[in-house]
Every structure is written in C-alpha cells, then in structure tokens.
Short mmCIF file of C-alpha atoms in Angstrom, two decimals:
data_model
loop_
_atom_site.label_atom_id
_atom_site.label_comp_id
_atom_site.label_asym_id
_atom_site.label_seq_id
_atom_site.Cartn_x
_atom_site.Cartn_y
_atom_site.Cartn_z
CA MET Y 1 77.76 -113.42 -18.90
CA GLY Y 2 75.05 -115.55 -19.39
CA GLU Y 3 74.15 -117.36 -22.66
CA VAL Y 4 70.81 -117.68 -24.74
CA LYS Y 5 70.35 -120.36 -26.62
CA ASN Y 6 68.07 -121.25 -29.44
CA VAL Y 7 66.47 -124.17 -28.14
CA ALA Y 8 63.32 -124.15 -31.18
CA ASN Y 9 66.57 -125.12 -33.58
CA PRO Y 10 69.21 -126.53 -32.05
CA ALA Y 11 71.15 -126.78 -35.07
CA THR Y 12 71.15 -123.75 -35.78
CA SER Y 13 71.48 -122.22 -32.22
CA THR Y 14 73.79 -119.62 -31.90
CA THR Y 15 75.03 -118.04 -28.11
CA VAL Y 16 73.75 -114.11 -27.66
CA PRO Y 17 74.99 -112.17 -24.91
CA ALA Y 18 72.54 -110.78 -22.81
CA PRO Y 19 72.63 -107.26 -22.23
CA THR Y 20 74.68 -104.73 -20.48
CA PRO Y 21 72.85 -102.81 -17.83
CA ALA Y 22 73.20 -99.08 -18.26
CA PRO Y 23 75.39 -97.23 -15.47
CA ALA Y 24 74.00 -95.28 -12.86
CA PRO Y 25 73.36 -91.39 -12.82
CA PRO Y 26 76.46 -89.47 -10.94
CA PRO Y 27 75.25 -88.42 -7.17
CA THR Y 28 73.66 -84.60 -8.18
CA ARG Y 29 76.10 -82.34 -6.52
CA ARG Y 30 74.28 -79.85 -3.35
CA THR Y 31 73.96 -76.41 -4.22
CA ALA Y 32 75.95 -73.67 -2.04
CA PHE Y 33 73.03 -72.58 -0.47
CA ALA Y 34 71.55 -75.93 0.75
CA GLU Y 35 74.95 -77.20 2.35
CA GLY Y 36 74.99 -74.24 4.24
CA VAL Y 37 71.56 -74.28 5.49
CA ASP Y 38 72.26 -78.55 6.42
CA LYS Y 39 75.46 -77.07 8.18
CA ALA Y 40 74.12 -73.66 10.04
CA ARG Y 41 71.45 -76.45 11.54
CA ALA Y 42 74.23 -79.22 12.32
CA ALA Y 43 76.15 -76.04 14.51
CA ALA Y 44 72.56 -75.19 15.71
CA THR Y 45 72.69 -77.90 17.55
CA THR Y 46 75.40 -77.58 19.07
CA GLU Y 47 75.35 -74.89 22.61
CA PRO Y 48 78.32 -72.69 20.28
CA GLY Y 49 76.68 -72.19 17.49
CA ARG Y 50 73.26 -71.99 19.88
CA LEU Y 51 75.26 -69.25 21.09
CA ARG Y 52 76.33 -67.45 18.42
CA ILE Y 53 72.50 -67.27 16.93
CA ILE Y 54 71.48 -66.00 20.67
CA GLY Y 55 74.36 -62.86 20.13
CA ALA Y 56 73.43 -62.14 16.53
CA LEU Y 57 69.91 -61.69 17.33
CA LEU Y 58 70.39 -60.63 20.87
CA ALA Y 59 73.07 -57.62 19.08
CA LEU Y 60 70.03 -56.84 16.50
CA LEU Y 61 67.62 -55.92 18.71
CA VAL Y 62 69.05 -53.49 20.46
CA ILE Y 63 70.18 -51.58 17.56
CA ALA Y 64 66.70 -52.38 15.84
CA PHE Y 65 65.71 -50.40 19.24
CA GLY Y 66 68.34 -47.42 19.01
CA SER Y 67 67.36 -46.80 15.06
CA VAL Y 68 63.78 -46.57 15.93
CA THR Y 69 64.14 -44.91 19.38
CA ALA Y 70 66.38 -41.85 17.17
CA TRP Y 71 64.28 -41.65 14.39
CA GLN Y 72 60.96 -41.43 16.31
CA THR Y 73 62.19 -38.75 19.03
CA SER Y 74 64.53 -37.42 16.31
CA ASP Y 75 60.91 -36.33 14.36
CA ARG Y 76 59.35 -35.42 17.76
CA ALA Y 77 62.40 -32.87 18.46
CA ALA Y 78 62.10 -31.30 14.90
CA ALA Y 79 57.90 -31.01 15.25
CA ALA Y 80 58.50 -29.29 18.64
CA ASP Y 81 61.40 -27.34 17.30
CA ASP Y 82 58.90 -25.97 14.45
CA VAL Y 83 56.28 -25.36 17.00
CA LEU Y 84 59.02 -23.06 19.13
CA HIS Y 85 60.67 -21.59 16.47
CA LYS Y 86 57.89 -21.65 12.94
CA SER Y 87 54.91 -22.79 13.03
CA GLN Y 88 53.40 -20.21 17.15
CA PRO Y 89 56.20 -17.83 15.50
CA LEU Y 90 54.32 -17.27 12.37
CA SER Y 91 50.98 -17.97 13.64
CA ALA Y 92 51.68 -15.09 15.60
CA ALA Y 93 52.74 -12.95 12.28
CA ALA Y 94 49.39 -13.21 10.77
CA ALA Y 95 47.73 -12.43 13.88
CA ASP Y 96 50.24 -9.24 13.86
CA ILE Y 97 49.15 -8.84 10.02
CA TYR Y 98 45.78 -8.74 10.97
CA ARG Y 99 45.75 -6.31 14.25
CA SER Y 100 48.23 -3.73 12.18
CA LEU Y 101 45.39 -3.78 8.62
CA ALA Y 102 42.67 -3.28 10.97
CA ASP Y 103 44.56 -0.37 12.77
CA ALA Y 104 45.57 1.24 10.14
CA ASN Y 105 41.50 1.41 8.93
CA THR Y 106 40.69 2.27 12.17
CA ALA Y 107 43.43 5.08 12.23
CA ALA Y 108 42.71 6.33 8.67
CA SER Y 109 38.86 6.30 9.30
CA SER Y 110 39.62 8.49 13.07
CA GLY Y 111 42.11 11.07 10.47
CA PHE Y 112 39.65 10.81 8.37
CA LEU Y 113 36.41 12.49 10.80
CA ALA Y 114 39.77 15.57 11.67
CA GLY Y 115 39.41 16.28 8.71
CA GLY Y 116 42.15 19.60 8.15
CA GLN Y 117 43.10 19.16 11.64
CA GLU Y 118 44.61 15.62 11.20
CA THR Y 119 46.85 14.51 14.41
CA ALA Y 120 50.62 13.64 13.61
CA GLU Y 121 49.92 11.51 16.14
CA SER Y 122 47.10 9.90 13.79
CA ARG Y 123 49.12 9.96 10.81
CA GLN Y 124 51.79 8.47 12.46
CA ARG Y 125 49.99 5.65 13.93
CA TYR Y 126 48.59 4.73 9.69
CA GLU Y 127 51.85 4.72 8.50
CA GLU Y 128 53.49 2.49 10.83
CA ASP Y 129 50.80 -0.34 10.66
CA ILE Y 130 51.16 0.31 7.24
CA ASP Y 131 54.62 -0.43 7.42
CA GLU Y 132 54.06 -3.30 9.89
CA ALA Y 133 51.51 -5.03 7.68
CA ALA Y 134 54.41 -5.42 5.35
CA SER Y 135 56.62 -5.91 6.31
CA LYS Y 136 55.40 -9.20 8.45
CA LEU Y 137 53.82 -9.92 5.19
CA VAL Y 138 57.62 -10.19 3.94
CA THR Y 139 58.60 -12.63 7.11
CA ALA Y 140 55.34 -14.73 6.50
CA ALA Y 141 56.47 -15.06 2.53
CA ASN Y 142 60.63 -15.83 2.97
CA ASN Y 143 58.89 -18.37 5.17
CA ALA Y 144 55.85 -19.78 3.83
CA ASP Y 145 56.48 -22.50 0.78
CA PRO Y 146 56.28 -21.44 -2.09
CA ASP Y 147 53.61 -24.18 -3.75
CA SER Y 148 51.55 -23.25 -0.61
CA PRO Y 149 47.93 -21.85 0.06
CA SER Y 150 49.60 -19.31 2.23
CA THR Y 151 52.14 -18.18 -0.29
CA ALA Y 152 48.78 -17.32 -2.55
CA VAL Y 153 47.06 -15.53 0.37
CA ILE Y 154 50.29 -13.77 0.55
CA THR Y 155 50.34 -12.62 -2.56
CA LYS Y 156 46.43 -11.21 -2.97
CA LEU Y 157 47.28 -8.66 0.47
CA ASN Y 158 50.80 -7.50 -1.22
CA LYS Y 159 48.41 -6.54 -4.91
CA LEU Y 160 45.75 -5.18 -2.62
CA LEU Y 161 48.07 -3.56 -0.03
CA PRO Y 162 48.48 -0.36 -1.94
CA GLU Y 163 45.49 -0.31 -4.03
CA TYR Y 164 43.80 0.03 -0.68
CA LYS Y 165 46.74 2.88 0.77
CA GLY Y 166 45.42 4.93 -2.52
CA LEU Y 167 42.11 4.38 -1.77
CA VAL Y 168 42.96 6.55 1.32
CA GLU Y 169 45.21 8.63 0.44
CA ARG Y 170 42.23 10.20 -2.05
CA ALA Y 171 39.52 10.10 0.67
CA ARG Y 172 42.19 12.24 2.77
CA THR Y 173 42.98 14.65 -0.25
CA TYR Y 174 39.48 15.69 -1.32
CA ASN Y 175 38.54 15.71 2.50
CA ARG Y 176 41.30 18.73 3.13
CA GLN Y 177 39.93 20.07 0.56
CA GLY Y 178 36.33 19.90 1.41
CA PHE Y 179 34.60 17.55 -1.09
CA PRO Y 180 32.10 14.83 0.44
CA VAL Y 181 33.27 12.37 -2.43
CA GLY Y 182 36.43 12.14 0.24
CA GLY Y 183 34.09 10.27 2.79
CA ALA Y 184 32.81 7.56 -0.97
CA TYR Y 185 36.90 7.19 -0.91
CA LEU Y 186 36.56 6.49 2.72
CA ARG Y 187 33.93 3.81 2.66
CA TYR Y 188 35.18 2.26 -0.60
CA ALA Y 189 38.76 1.89 0.94
CA ASN Y 190 36.84 0.35 4.11
CA GLN Y 191 34.99 -1.70 2.35
CA LYS Y 192 38.19 -3.09 0.32
CA MET Y 193 39.31 -3.62 3.47
CA GLN Y 194 36.00 -5.33 5.41
CA GLN Y 195 35.38 -7.93 2.29
CA ASP Y 196 38.84 -8.23 0.48
CA MET Y 197 41.89 -7.75 2.78
CA LEU Y 198 41.19 -8.89 6.24
CA PRO Y 199 39.36 -11.81 5.15
CA ALA Y 200 42.48 -12.76 3.21
CA ALA Y 201 44.49 -11.75 6.41
CA GLN Y 202 41.92 -13.77 8.44
CA SER Y 203 42.47 -17.12 6.00
CA LEU Y 204 46.17 -16.82 6.55
CA TYR Y 205 45.73 -16.77 10.77
CA THR Y 206 44.03 -20.15 10.04
CA LYS Y 207 46.22 -21.72 7.60
CA GLU Y 208 49.02 -20.58 10.20
CA ASN Y 209 47.25 -21.74 12.95
CA GLN Y 210 46.27 -25.14 11.06
CA ARG Y 211 50.12 -25.63 11.04
CA LEU Y 212 50.59 -25.18 14.47
CA GLN Y 213 48.30 -27.52 15.27
CA ASP Y 214 49.34 -30.49 13.14
CA ASP Y 215 52.90 -29.57 14.32
CA TYR Y 216 51.31 -29.84 18.00
CA ALA Y 217 50.17 -33.61 16.72
CA ASP Y 218 53.57 -34.66 15.51
CA ALA Y 219 55.18 -33.52 17.94
CA THR Y 220 53.41 -34.97 21.46
CA PRO Y 221 51.92 -38.70 21.01
CA TYR Y 222 54.42 -41.03 22.74
CA PRO Y 223 57.00 -43.56 20.81
CA TRP Y 224 54.77 -46.71 21.17
CA ALA Y 225 56.60 -48.52 18.62
CA ALA Y 226 60.44 -47.56 20.36
CA ILE Y 227 59.22 -48.33 24.09
CA ALA Y 228 58.09 -52.12 22.75
CA LEU Y 229 61.33 -52.70 21.11
CA GLY Y 230 62.79 -51.45 24.44
CA VAL Y 231 60.88 -53.66 26.18
CA LEU Y 232 61.40 -56.53 24.13
CA ALA Y 233 64.95 -55.75 23.43
CA LEU Y 234 65.50 -56.10 28.11
CA ALA Y 235 63.23 -59.29 27.85
CA GLY Y 236 65.60 -60.52 25.88
CA LEU Y 237 68.53 -59.42 27.85
CA SER Y 238 67.55 -60.91 30.99
CA TRP Y 239 66.37 -65.01 28.97
CA ALA Y 240 69.89 -64.44 28.05
CA GLN Y 241 71.61 -64.19 31.06
CA HIS Y 242 69.33 -66.07 32.97
CA ARG Y 243 70.29 -69.27 30.10
CA ASN Y 244 73.50 -68.76 30.89
CA TYR Y 245 73.09 -68.69 34.76
CA ARG Y 246 71.08 -72.16 34.65
CA ARG Y 247 74.14 -73.72 32.28
CA THR Y 248 77.11 -72.26 33.73
CA ASN Y 249 76.35 -71.15 37.64
CA ARG Y 250 77.45 -67.24 36.54
CA VAL Y 251 75.49 -65.23 37.95
CA LEU Y 252 77.01 -62.41 35.88
CA ASN Y 253 78.22 -61.70 32.20
CA HIS Y 254 80.22 -58.92 32.07
CA GLY Y 255 79.12 -58.10 28.54
CA LEU Y 256 75.23 -58.98 28.39
CA VAL Y 257 74.93 -56.65 31.95
CA ALA Y 258 76.41 -53.64 30.15
CA ALA Y 259 74.41 -54.41 27.14
CA THR Y 260 71.17 -54.28 29.99
CA ALA Y 261 72.48 -51.00 32.12
CA THR Y 262 72.85 -49.32 28.43
CA THR Y 263 69.25 -50.37 27.28
CA THR Y 264 67.80 -49.73 30.14
CA VAL Y 265 69.11 -46.01 30.26
CA VAL Y 266 68.33 -45.66 26.77
CA LEU Y 267 64.63 -46.85 27.76
CA LEU Y 268 64.36 -44.64 30.60
CA TRP Y 269 66.03 -42.04 28.80
CA LEU Y 270 63.33 -42.46 25.91
CA VAL Y 271 60.40 -42.66 28.37
CA VAL Y 272 61.26 -39.90 31.23
CA GLY Y 273 62.48 -37.23 28.61
CA HIS Y 274 59.12 -37.82 25.94
CA THR Y 275 56.83 -37.72 29.16
CA VAL Y 276 59.11 -34.68 30.22
CA ALA Y 277 58.29 -32.71 26.26
CA ARG Y 278 54.97 -33.87 26.26
CA ALA Y 279 54.58 -31.98 30.08
CA GLY Y 280 56.29 -29.27 28.84
CA LEU Y 281 53.98 -28.93 24.92
CA ASP Y 282 51.15 -29.68 26.58
CA ASP Y 283 51.71 -26.92 28.84
CA SER Y 284 52.75 -24.64 26.36
CA TYR Y 285 49.34 -24.93 24.13
CA ASP Y 286 47.13 -24.98 27.42
CA HIS Y 287 48.61 -21.32 29.18
CA GLY Y 288 50.14 -20.36 25.86
CA VAL Y 289 49.00 -20.93 22.86
CA ARG Y 290 44.60 -20.77 23.54
CA SER Y 291 45.31 -17.46 25.28
CA LEU Y 292 47.17 -16.90 22.50
CA ASN Y 293 44.23 -17.43 20.27
CA VAL Y 294 41.44 -15.63 22.37
CA LEU Y 295 43.56 -12.42 22.92
CA HIS Y 296 44.05 -12.17 19.41
CA ASP Y 297 39.94 -12.53 18.76
CA ALA Y 298 39.67 -10.25 21.37
CA ARG Y 299 42.60 -7.52 19.93
CA ILE Y 300 40.48 -7.86 16.52
CA ALA Y 301 37.24 -7.78 17.58
CA SER Y 302 38.48 -4.30 18.89
CA LEU Y 303 40.02 -2.93 16.18
CA LYS Y 304 37.12 -3.80 14.27
CA ALA Y 305 34.58 -2.31 16.92
CA ARG Y 306 36.57 0.99 16.81
CA GLY Y 307 36.94 1.45 13.05
CA ASN Y 308 33.12 0.50 12.53
CA GLU Y 309 32.26 3.41 15.67
CA ASN Y 310 34.23 6.11 13.37
CA LEU Y 311 32.50 4.66 9.69
CA THR Y 312 29.10 5.41 11.51
CA LEU Y 313 30.33 9.06 11.61
CA VAL Y 314 32.01 9.04 8.28
CA ALA Y 315 29.14 7.41 6.34
CA ARG Y 316 26.02 9.17 8.59
CA GLY Y 317 23.73 6.85 7.98
CA ALA Y 318 25.01 6.15 4.83
CA GLU Y 319 25.01 2.15 5.57
CA THR Y 320 22.24 0.34 6.72
CA VAL Y 321 21.15 -2.59 7.74
CA LYS Y 322 18.10 -4.62 7.43
CA VAL Y 323 17.91 -7.35 11.21
CA ALA Y 324 14.36 -9.06 12.00
CA ALA Y 325 13.23 -7.51 15.85
CA ASP Y 326 10.56 -8.92 17.47
CA GLY Y 327 9.20 -10.70 14.40
CA ALA Y 328 9.31 -7.44 12.70
CA SER Y 329 12.21 -6.36 9.96
CA VAL Y 330 13.96 -2.84 11.57
CA THR Y 331 17.02 -0.75 9.30
CA LEU Y 332 19.75 0.33 11.20
CA ASP Y 333 22.88 2.09 10.84
CA LYS Y 334 25.40 -0.91 9.64
CA TYR Y 335 28.41 0.08 10.75
CA ASP Y 336 26.53 1.29 14.19
CA HIS Y 337 25.35 -2.65 14.30
CA ASP Y 338 28.42 -3.76 13.45
CA PHE Y 339 29.89 -2.15 16.70
CA SER Y 340 27.69 -3.23 18.61
CA THR Y 341 28.32 -7.48 17.40
CA GLU Y 342 32.02 -6.42 17.77
CA ILE Y 343 32.00 -5.04 21.11
CA THR Y 344 30.00 -7.95 21.96
CA THR Y 345 32.42 -10.04 20.85
CA LEU Y 346 35.17 -8.02 22.52
CA GLY Y 347 33.48 -9.24 25.76
CA LYS Y 348 33.07 -12.33 24.96
CA GLY Y 349 36.78 -12.64 23.98
CA LEU Y 350 37.49 -11.16 27.64
CA THR Y 351 35.67 -13.10 29.83
CA LEU Y 352 37.17 -16.17 28.15
CA ALA Y 353 41.01 -14.70 28.26
CA ALA Y 354 40.71 -14.18 32.17
CA LYS Y 355 39.66 -17.85 33.22
CA LEU Y 356 42.39 -18.82 30.93
CA ALA Y 357 45.12 -16.42 32.61
CA ASP Y 358 46.81 -19.09 35.13
CA ASP Y 359 48.71 -15.76 37.38
CA GLN Y 360 47.70 -11.80 38.01
CA ALA Y 361 50.82 -11.33 35.10
CA GLY Y 362 47.93 -12.52 33.03
CA GLU Y 363 44.96 -11.82 34.48
CA LYS Y 364 45.41 -8.06 35.98
CA PRO Y 365 45.76 -6.22 31.91
CA VAL Y 366 42.87 -8.27 31.02
CA GLU Y 367 40.53 -7.03 33.54
CA THR Y 368 41.99 -3.47 33.10
CA ALA Y 369 40.89 -4.14 29.26
CA GLU Y 370 37.56 -5.15 31.04
CA SER Y 371 37.23 -1.98 32.33
CA ASN Y 372 38.03 -0.16 30.02
CA MET Y 373 35.60 -1.93 27.36
CA VAL Y 374 32.77 -1.19 30.24
CA GLU Y 375 33.30 2.73 30.11
CA TRP Y 376 34.06 2.75 26.09
CA LYS Y 377 30.11 0.89 26.20
CA LYS Y 378 29.06 3.82 28.16
CA ARG Y 379 30.68 6.95 26.11
CA HIS Y 380 30.13 4.94 22.61
CA THR Y 381 26.34 5.61 24.28
CA ALA Y 382 26.46 8.98 25.02
CA ALA Y 383 28.01 9.51 21.65
CA ARG Y 384 24.99 7.82 19.93
CA ALA Y 385 22.91 9.45 21.58
CA GLN Y 386 24.52 12.91 20.33
CA ASP Y 387 24.74 11.93 17.15
CA ASP Y 388 21.15 10.45 16.76
CA ASN Y 389 19.93 14.10 17.88
CA GLY Y 390 21.50 16.24 15.67
CA ASN Y 391 24.48 17.45 17.68
CA TYR Y 392 27.20 15.52 15.21
CA GLU Y 393 29.83 17.83 16.44
CA GLN Y 394 29.49 16.52 20.01
CA ALA Y 395 29.58 13.66 19.01
CA LEU Y 396 32.73 13.68 17.42
CA ALA Y 397 34.37 15.05 20.01
CA LEU Y 398 33.25 12.16 22.79
CA VAL Y 399 34.67 9.75 19.49
CA ILE Y 400 37.95 11.22 18.85
CA GLY Y 401 38.38 14.26 21.73
CA GLY Y 402 40.90 13.84 24.44
CA LYS Y 403 41.20 11.53 27.48
CA ASP Y 404 36.98 11.71 27.76
CA ALA Y 405 36.62 10.40 24.20
CA THR Y 406 35.82 6.62 23.26
CA GLY Y 407 39.20 6.68 21.67
CA ALA Y 408 40.87 6.84 24.90
CA CYS Y 409 39.37 3.64 26.09
CA PHE Y 410 40.03 1.79 22.88
CA ASP Y 411 43.59 2.73 23.61
CA GLY Y 412 43.23 1.72 26.47
CA VAL Y 413 41.93 -2.32 25.74
CA ASP Y 414 44.21 -2.13 22.92
CA LYS Y 415 47.86 -1.32 25.04
CA ASN Y 416 46.31 -3.73 27.75
CA LEU Y 417 45.55 -6.39 25.35
CA ALA Y 418 48.92 -5.96 23.77
CA SER Y 419 50.36 -6.20 27.48
CA ALA Y 420 48.85 -9.46 27.75
CA LEU Y 421 49.87 -10.83 24.51
CA GLU Y 422 53.32 -10.04 25.50
CA HIS Y 423 53.10 -11.82 28.83
CA GLU Y 424 51.18 -15.03 27.34
CA GLN Y 425 54.40 -15.08 24.78
CA LYS Y 426 56.77 -15.54 27.53
CA GLU Y 427 54.61 -18.52 28.39
CA PHE Y 428 54.11 -20.29 26.29
CA ARG Y 429 58.06 -19.65 24.68
CA GLN Y 430 59.66 -20.91 28.35
CA ALA Y 431 56.62 -24.02 28.27
CA ALA Y 432 58.12 -24.46 24.76
CA GLY Y 433 61.27 -24.58 25.26
CA ASP Y 434 61.35 -26.27 28.45
CA GLY Y 435 59.34 -29.29 26.35
CA LEU Y 436 61.99 -28.66 23.53
CA GLY Y 437 65.02 -29.89 25.84
CA ALA Y 438 64.03 -32.28 27.58
CA MET Y 439 64.38 -33.87 23.78
CA THR Y 440 67.72 -32.38 23.45
CA GLY Y 441 70.51 -35.00 22.71
CA LEU Y 442 67.88 -37.98 23.23
CA PRO Y 443 68.17 -39.23 19.14
CA ILE Y 444 71.95 -38.93 19.26
CA GLY Y 445 72.40 -40.45 22.74
CA ALA Y 446 70.03 -43.22 21.94
CA ALA Y 447 72.11 -44.37 18.79
CA VAL Y 448 74.93 -44.41 20.70
CA LEU Y 449 73.84 -46.30 23.53
CA ALA Y 450 72.05 -48.78 21.63
CA VAL Y 451 75.76 -49.27 19.58
CA LEU Y 452 77.51 -49.44 22.78
CA GLY Y 453 74.43 -52.05 24.52
CA ALA Y 454 74.67 -54.15 20.84
CA ALA Y 455 78.59 -54.69 21.50
CA GLY Y 456 78.61 -55.39 25.30
CA ALA Y 457 75.63 -58.24 23.87
CA VAL Y 458 78.14 -59.95 21.01
CA LEU Y 459 80.95 -59.37 23.77
CA GLY Y 460 79.30 -61.60 26.01
CA ILE Y 461 77.89 -64.34 23.94
CA GLY Y 462 81.49 -64.55 22.68
CA ARG Y 463 83.10 -64.93 26.18
CA ARG Y 464 81.59 -67.79 26.23
CA LEU Y 465 81.89 -68.98 23.52
CA SER Y 466 86.15 -69.39 23.76
CA GLU Y 467 85.41 -71.88 26.98
CA TYR Y 468 84.61 -73.91 24.16
CA ARG Y 469 87.85 -73.56 22.47
#
C-alpha cells in the first residue's frame, strides 16, 4: 500500500495510509419477465422457436374464426327464429285484434238496424268477435315484454273492451223497447271504438310490425367479421404450408392440410348458408309480409266502410261533417263521407295486393274481392238514393237484407280477403322456414370444426418440431 510523507516538515513526517476504494455494487438481478423475454427472443431466432410461434398464431386465428362465426350466426339464427315464431305471429295477432274489434262494431250496428228481428247469426258473429279479441289480447299480453309500450296498449284495450260491450248491450236493450236513446248509446259505443279502441289496436299493430322489421334487420346482414377472419385464416394456413414446402420440399403437411380443409368447409358453409338464409328471409318479406300488410289494411278498410254504412242509417243524419268542395264548404253525412273514404282505401289496397300476388292462388281471391267491392259500391249508391228520397225501409233492405244487399258484398270481400291472407301466411311460413333452416347447425358446426382445425394446425407444426429433436 502506498505512503504519503509530510515534506514540509521532515522531522515530523508520518506515513498516512491511502484510502481504500469502495467495493463495487453487486450486479442487479433481472426480473423473471425480462429473462423470459430474452429467452423468447433467443428462441424466436431459431427454426423450432419460429415454428412454435407460427403454430400458436394459426391455432388462435382458426379458433377466432370459429368463435366469431358461431357468435354471428347464432344471433342471426335467433332473429330469424323470432321472425318466424314470434314477431310475425304477434304482428298478425295484432291485426286480428283490430279486425275482430272492427267486425264486432259492424255486427253490433247491423244487429241494431234489425231491431227486434236481429238474427241469431248476427248476434253470434258479434259475440265471436268479442271473444276473439279478448283471446288475442291474452296471447299478446303473454308474449309482450312487461315494460314494453305494447303491454300498456294491451292493458288499455283490456279495460276498454268491457266498457264498449256494456254500451252495446244498453243500446240493444233500449232499441228492443223502442226507445230512441238506443241509437245514442250505439253512437257512443261506436265513438269509443273509433276514437279509443281502434287507434289503440292500430298502435299495437304498428309496434309489433316495427318489431318484425327490427328482427329482419338483425337476421339478414352478412357476417362480414366472420368472413374476413375466415379469409385471413386461410391465407395464414396457405402461407405456412408454402413456407414448409420451401424449407423441406415436402408438398403436404397432414395437420395443416386438415386445418385448411376444416376452415374452408366452415367458410363455405357460412357464405352459402347465410346467402340461402338471406334469400329465404327476403322472399318471406317480399312475397309474404308485404302482401300480408296490404291485405290486413284492405280488410280493415272494408270493415270500417261496412260499419260506417250501417251507422249512416243508425244516425239518420244526426252526425255531419263539413268538407271543402270547389272552393266552398259542403255539409255531408259524416258516416257516409267516412264510408267513401274507406271504400277508396279498400280499392287501392286491393289493386296493390293483386300486383304483389305472385301466383294464381294468391291473385284469384283478391280479384274476386275487387268484383265484390265494385258491386258493393253500386248497391250502396242505390241504398243512399232510397234513403235520401225518404224510403228508409227500402234503404235498410238494400243494406242488411238478403243476398241482394250490400251486406252480401261485404261478406264476399271479407271472405276472399281471409282466403288471400291464409295463402300469403303459408307463403311466408314456407319462405321464412327455409331461411331459418339454412342456418340450422351452423353455429355448433362452426365451433366444432374450428376446434378440429386448430388441433390440426398444432399437430402439423408439432410434426415439424419433432424433426429437430
């Protein structure tokens, strides 16, 4: 060790030891994660390491493709099932509620006009319509969500229905006794039906129709995410096999070939199956739902027209409305004016329904209904002429009489529209069922095949790894 002397005063010089250097700090120990990263980097520079990474990525890509395919096709299959078994039947039930209420109102006015001679058939028709409306309301309530707007409408109709029935019974009682107040009760019942119940039923029909549209919107879009992942998985598998060929000159790797085959099957099943399903659902809408909506609207218009025709004779001019005509205001019988409006709506609906019908079985009843409507208008004009001339009994006979009355024409329109609706309902069920069937098994099949494909990719890469051991 060196010494330091005091040269300024040699006599007192002493030897001072040099300072000892500080010991070097111990090396910092690296974290397990950092060491693992270094090992992974080192392994990735070797062929076995690269193969392990490629195998893991291929398996992950195939599994992701199968998972997204199962998820998207499950959602679309569920929406298609709702179209066939829930939303469309509920939409049809809502239309039936409207029809039953409107027909009950028509039957009530027809029975009132007959007075003490009300037929058993007319009474039975009214009772069946009321029972049908009540039954359909129960069905709709059971299938509607508790807090949905439809539930509130159903509750309202369930409250109004007994009130309406009570008013009709009072009108019948007073009418049989010959009291004019019976007509006032019937007009009040009709007012409750026209202003409260039918608008509520129309609202329910609109809501259920919108629900049907939403289900179609969920069922028909292409699963682009799944398709993109399928193409990417095939591209990855093709690249891996090409890489394997360049390094080994081996044309086939059984595991990678199996993975490619299963991925191709899933992708083709997905594209073809969804295309067929989409075509079926589109057909069910174009040749089923559209026609059904038009026919329902036409039938409702015919029921409204018939009810207004009867009420024209019940009110006997007590209800009027002012309309503009040639720059002047003209006072008309309210119910006769409403009849003209609804019969025009009926005519337009029948014309459109005939255009939408795609076969003779659907077109024929609509054409027959149009013929009935034309005759109905002629007989209505004759009845109004008799009533305007003071021949009330003759006008009444032309409206509620036998086979030569307007009632027979209305029954013909209603019967033929019911036949057309039944035909179009079958068309809808067939097309929608075909669409749903095209997606049957696809979610589960995609998941199973994806697992097999991923296993094939891992085994194929494992076969190459075994050559390095």
